[in-house]
Amino acid sequence: MSEMKIALMNEFSQAGKNPVILEQLNSVASEQGHHVFNVGMDGDNDHRLTYIHLGIMAGLLLNAKAVDFVISGCGTGQGALISLNAHPGVVCGYCIDPSDAYLFAQINNGNALALPFAKGFGWGAELNCRYIFEKAFSGERGQGYPPERKESQVQNAGILDQVKSAMCKDYLEGLKALDQELVKTAVSGERFQACFFEHSQNTALTEYVRGVLDA
């Protein structure tokens, strides 16, 4: 797999887990030649983000092509999953174990994962995270599982992308329709801004975020 830019984002309820998760993600990413941006909360005293903010952050980063993939999560992972999938251009899977990560990469070939960072996060949880990241980012994606079903799976993933595009309004217009204070909180973190402004490939989204911050 070619080099990827991966964003990790934690919300307030699991902010204390960020160092453990980041350590495992960085370890896997360095072995595979990927680069990690820790754009959410990195501790309980950091700026407060909810899973709602994670969806906005992921949508901006992925639609601006500032990153290639997002690792998110919350207590159960379900809130982050729903929040991220509410945004155009984001295809987020739910991941509990390494087989979830592998099958999502091969069958759905999305660009984000939501993990439970409280439910089931016990003894050996850091190992499970590491193995999830290894399966999520190693090898060629979209190869199908089992391999003989690749053609139909790739076709269906493409159709689903078209369905989402058709059902969603223009992304920038959608952002402007949100409570702008919600967006401002989502983009207020220095680490998020560093990643977004340095790597964004979408001028309109970059100008929009600057405008929100300056308001």
CSV table of C-alpha atoms in Angstrom, one decimal:
chain,number,residue,atom,x,y,z
A,1,MET,CA,0.0,0.0,0.0
A,2,SER,CA,1.3,3.5,-0.9
A,3,GLU,CA,2.0,6.0,1.8
A,4,MET,CA,-1.1,7.3,3.6
A,5,LYS,CA,-1.9,10.3,5.8
A,6,ILE,CA,-4.0,9.0,8.7
A,7,ALA,CA,-5.9,11.2,11.2
A,8,LEU,CA,-6.7,10.0,14.7
A,9,MET,CA,-9.4,11.7,16.6
A,10,ASN,CA,-10.7,11.1,20.1
A,11,GLU,CA,-13.7,12.8,21.8
A,12,PHE,CA,-14.1,13.9,25.4
A,13,SER,CA,-15.4,10.7,27.0
A,14,GLN,CA,-12.3,8.7,25.8
A,15,ALA,CA,-9.7,11.4,25.6
A,16,GLY,CA,-7.7,9.8,28.3
A,17,LYS,CA,-7.2,6.7,26.0
A,18,ASN,CA,-5.6,8.8,23.3
A,19,PRO,CA,-1.9,8.3,24.3
A,20,VAL,CA,-2.4,4.5,24.3
A,21,ILE,CA,-4.2,4.4,20.9
A,22,LEU,CA,-1.8,6.9,19.3
A,23,GLU,CA,1.2,4.8,20.4
A,24,GLN,CA,-0.1,1.7,18.7
A,25,LEU,CA,-1.2,3.6,15.6
A,26,ASN,CA,2.2,5.4,15.3
A,27,SER,CA,4.0,2.1,15.7
A,28,VAL,CA,2.1,0.4,12.9
A,29,ALA,CA,2.2,3.5,10.7
A,30,SER,CA,6.0,3.9,11.0
A,31,GLU,CA,6.5,0.3,10.0
A,32,GLN,CA,4.3,0.7,6.9
A,33,GLY,CA,5.5,4.1,5.9
A,34,HIS,CA,2.3,6.0,6.8
A,35,HIS,CA,2.1,9.4,8.6
A,36,VAL,CA,-0.3,10.0,11.6
A,37,PHE,CA,-1.9,13.3,12.6
A,38,ASN,CA,-3.4,13.3,16.1
A,39,VAL,CA,-6.1,15.9,15.5
A,40,GLY,CA,-8.7,15.2,18.3
A,41,MET,CA,-8.3,15.4,22.0
A,42,ASP,CA,-5.0,14.1,23.5
A,43,GLY,CA,-6.1,14.2,27.1
A,44,ASP,CA,-8.9,15.1,29.5
A,45,ASN,CA,-7.7,18.8,29.7
A,46,ASP,CA,-7.7,19.4,26.0
A,47,HIS,CA,-10.4,21.3,24.2
A,48,ARG,CA,-13.7,19.5,24.5
A,49,LEU,CA,-15.0,17.6,21.4
A,50,THR,CA,-18.0,15.3,21.1
A,51,TYR,CA,-18.6,12.6,18.4
A,52,ILE,CA,-20.6,15.3,16.6
A,53,HIS,CA,-17.4,17.3,16.2
A,54,LEU,CA,-15.5,14.2,15.0
A,55,GLY,CA,-17.9,13.9,12.1
A,56,ILE,CA,-17.3,17.5,11.0
A,57,MET,CA,-13.6,17.1,11.4
A,58,ALA,CA,-13.5,13.9,9.4
A,59,GLY,CA,-15.7,15.3,6.7
A,60,LEU,CA,-13.4,18.3,6.2
A,61,LEU,CA,-10.2,16.4,6.3
A,62,LEU,CA,-11.3,13.7,3.8
A,63,ASN,CA,-13.2,16.0,1.4
A,64,ALA,CA,-10.2,18.4,1.3
A,65,LYS,CA,-7.9,15.4,0.8
A,66,ALA,CA,-5.8,16.6,3.7
A,67,VAL,CA,-5.8,13.0,4.9
A,68,ASP,CA,-6.5,9.6,3.3
A,69,PHE,CA,-8.0,7.8,6.3
A,70,VAL,CA,-9.6,8.6,9.7
A,71,ILE,CA,-9.5,6.6,12.9
A,72,SER,CA,-12.3,7.7,15.2
A,73,GLY,CA,-14.2,6.3,18.1
A,74,CYS,CA,-16.1,7.0,21.3
A,75,GLY,CA,-17.4,4.9,24.2
A,76,THR,CA,-19.2,2.3,22.1
A,77,GLY,CA,-18.0,3.5,18.7
A,78,GLN,CA,-21.6,3.8,17.5
A,79,GLY,CA,-21.9,7.6,17.9
A,80,ALA,CA,-18.7,8.2,16.0
A,81,LEU,CA,-19.9,5.8,13.3
A,82,ILE,CA,-23.2,7.6,12.8
A,83,SER,CA,-21.7,11.0,13.0
A,84,LEU,CA,-19.0,10.4,10.4
A,85,ASN,CA,-21.3,8.6,8.0
A,86,ALA,CA,-23.6,11.6,8.0
A,87,HIS,CA,-21.1,13.5,5.9
A,88,PRO,CA,-20.6,13.2,2.1
A,89,GLY,CA,-17.3,11.7,1.1
A,90,VAL,CA,-17.0,9.7,4.3
A,91,VAL,CA,-17.4,5.9,4.3
A,92,CYS,CA,-16.9,4.8,7.9
A,93,GLY,CA,-17.0,1.2,9.2
A,94,TYR,CA,-17.5,-0.2,12.7
A,95,CYS,CA,-14.5,-2.1,14.0
A,96,ILE,CA,-14.3,-4.3,17.1
A,97,ASP,CA,-11.5,-6.7,16.1
A,98,PRO,CA,-8.8,-7.2,13.4
A,99,SER,CA,-11.1,-9.2,11.1
A,100,ASP,CA,-13.5,-6.3,11.0
A,101,ALA,CA,-10.7,-4.0,9.8
A,102,TYR,CA,-9.5,-6.6,7.2
A,103,LEU,CA,-13.0,-7.3,5.8
A,104,PHE,CA,-13.9,-3.6,5.7
A,105,ALA,CA,-10.7,-2.8,3.7
A,106,GLN,CA,-11.3,-5.7,1.3
A,107,ILE,CA,-15.1,-5.5,0.8
A,108,ASN,CA,-16.1,-1.9,1.5
A,109,ASN,CA,-12.8,-0.1,0.9
A,110,GLY,CA,-13.9,2.9,2.9
A,111,ASN,CA,-11.9,5.8,4.4
A,112,ALA,CA,-12.7,5.8,8.1
A,113,LEU,CA,-13.1,3.4,11.1
A,114,ALA,CA,-15.0,3.9,14.3
A,115,LEU,CA,-13.8,1.9,17.3
A,116,PRO,CA,-15.3,1.3,20.8
A,117,PHE,CA,-12.8,2.8,23.2
A,118,ALA,CA,-14.8,2.0,26.4
A,119,LYS,CA,-17.0,-1.0,25.7
A,120,GLY,CA,-14.8,-4.1,25.8
A,121,PHE,CA,-11.6,-2.0,26.2
A,122,GLY,CA,-10.0,-4.1,28.9
A,123,TRP,CA,-6.9,-6.3,29.3
A,124,GLY,CA,-5.0,-6.5,26.1
A,125,ALA,CA,-6.9,-3.6,24.5
A,126,GLU,CA,-3.8,-2.0,23.2
A,127,LEU,CA,-2.8,-5.2,21.4
A,128,ASN,CA,-6.3,-5.4,19.8
A,129,CYS,CA,-5.8,-1.8,18.6
A,130,ARG,CA,-2.4,-2.6,17.1
A,131,TYR,CA,-3.7,-5.7,15.3
A,132,ILE,CA,-6.7,-3.7,14.0
A,133,PHE,CA,-4.4,-1.0,12.6
A,134,GLU,CA,-2.1,-3.7,11.0
A,135,LYS,CA,-5.1,-5.2,9.2
A,136,ALA,CA,-6.6,-1.8,8.2
A,137,PHE,CA,-3.4,-0.5,6.6
A,138,SER,CA,-1.4,-3.4,5.3
A,139,GLY,CA,-1.6,-4.8,1.8
A,140,GLU,CA,-3.8,-3.8,-1.2
A,141,ARG,CA,-7.3,-2.8,-0.4
A,142,GLY,CA,-10.5,-3.7,-2.3
A,143,GLN,CA,-9.5,-7.2,-3.2
A,144,GLY,CA,-12.8,-8.7,-2.1
A,145,TYR,CA,-13.6,-11.5,0.4
A,146,PRO,CA,-13.7,-14.2,-0.6
A,147,PRO,CA,-11.7,-13.2,-3.7
A,148,GLU,CA,-14.2,-14.7,-6.2
A,149,ARG,CA,-16.8,-12.1,-5.0
A,150,LYS,CA,-14.5,-9.1,-5.7
A,151,GLU,CA,-16.3,-7.9,-8.8
A,152,SER,CA,-19.8,-7.7,-7.2
A,153,GLN,CA,-18.4,-6.2,-4.0
A,154,VAL,CA,-16.5,-3.4,-5.8
A,155,GLN,CA,-19.6,-2.7,-7.9
A,156,ASN,CA,-21.9,-2.5,-4.9
A,157,ALA,CA,-19.4,-0.2,-3.0
A,158,GLY,CA,-19.4,2.1,-6.0
A,159,ILE,CA,-23.2,2.1,-6.2
A,160,LEU,CA,-23.4,3.0,-2.5
A,161,ASP,CA,-21.1,5.9,-3.1
A,162,GLN,CA,-23.4,7.1,-5.9
A,163,VAL,CA,-26.4,6.7,-3.6
A,164,LYS,CA,-24.8,8.8,-0.9
A,165,SER,CA,-23.8,11.5,-3.3
A,166,ALA,CA,-27.3,11.7,-4.7
A,167,MET,CA,-28.9,11.9,-1.3
A,168,CYS,CA,-26.6,14.5,0.1
A,169,LYS,CA,-26.6,18.2,-0.6
A,170,ASP,CA,-23.5,20.1,-1.8
A,171,TYR,CA,-21.0,19.5,1.0
A,172,LEU,CA,-20.0,23.2,1.4
A,173,GLU,CA,-23.6,24.3,1.5
A,174,GLY,CA,-24.3,21.6,4.0
A,175,LEU,CA,-21.5,22.9,6.3
A,176,LYS,CA,-22.9,26.4,6.0
A,177,ALA,CA,-26.3,25.1,7.1
A,178,LEU,CA,-24.9,23.8,10.3
A,179,ASP,CA,-24.6,25.8,13.6
A,180,GLN,CA,-21.4,27.6,12.8
A,181,GLU,CA,-20.4,27.6,16.5
A,182,LEU,CA,-20.5,23.8,16.2
A,183,VAL,CA,-18.1,23.9,13.2
A,184,LYS,CA,-15.9,26.5,14.9
A,185,THR,CA,-15.4,24.2,17.9
A,186,ALA,CA,-14.7,21.3,15.6
A,187,VAL,CA,-11.9,23.2,13.8
A,188,SER,CA,-10.5,25.0,16.8
A,189,GLY,CA,-7.7,22.6,17.7
A,190,GLU,CA,-4.2,23.6,16.8
A,191,ARG,CA,-3.3,20.1,15.7
A,192,PHE,CA,-6.4,19.8,13.5
A,193,GLN,CA,-5.6,23.2,11.9
A,194,ALA,CA,-2.0,22.3,11.3
A,195,CYS,CA,-3.0,19.1,9.4
A,196,PHE,CA,-5.9,20.7,7.5
A,197,PHE,CA,-4.2,23.9,6.4
A,198,GLU,CA,-0.9,22.3,5.4
A,199,HIS,CA,-2.5,19.4,3.5
A,200,SER,CA,-5.9,20.6,2.2
A,201,GLN,CA,-6.2,20.4,-1.6
A,202,ASN,CA,-9.6,22.1,-1.7
A,203,THR,CA,-9.3,25.9,-1.8
A,204,ALA,CA,-13.0,26.5,-1.2
A,205,LEU,CA,-13.0,24.4,2.0
A,206,THR,CA,-9.8,26.0,3.2
A,207,GLU,CA,-11.3,29.5,2.8
A,208,TYR,CA,-14.5,28.4,4.5
A,209,VAL,CA,-12.6,27.1,7.6
A,210,ARG,CA,-10.5,30.3,7.8
A,211,GLY,CA,-13.7,32.3,7.6
A,212,VAL,CA,-15.3,30.3,10.4
A,213,LEU,CA,-12.2,30.7,12.6
A,214,ASP,CA,-12.0,34.5,11.9
A,215,ALA,CA,-15.7,35.0,12.7
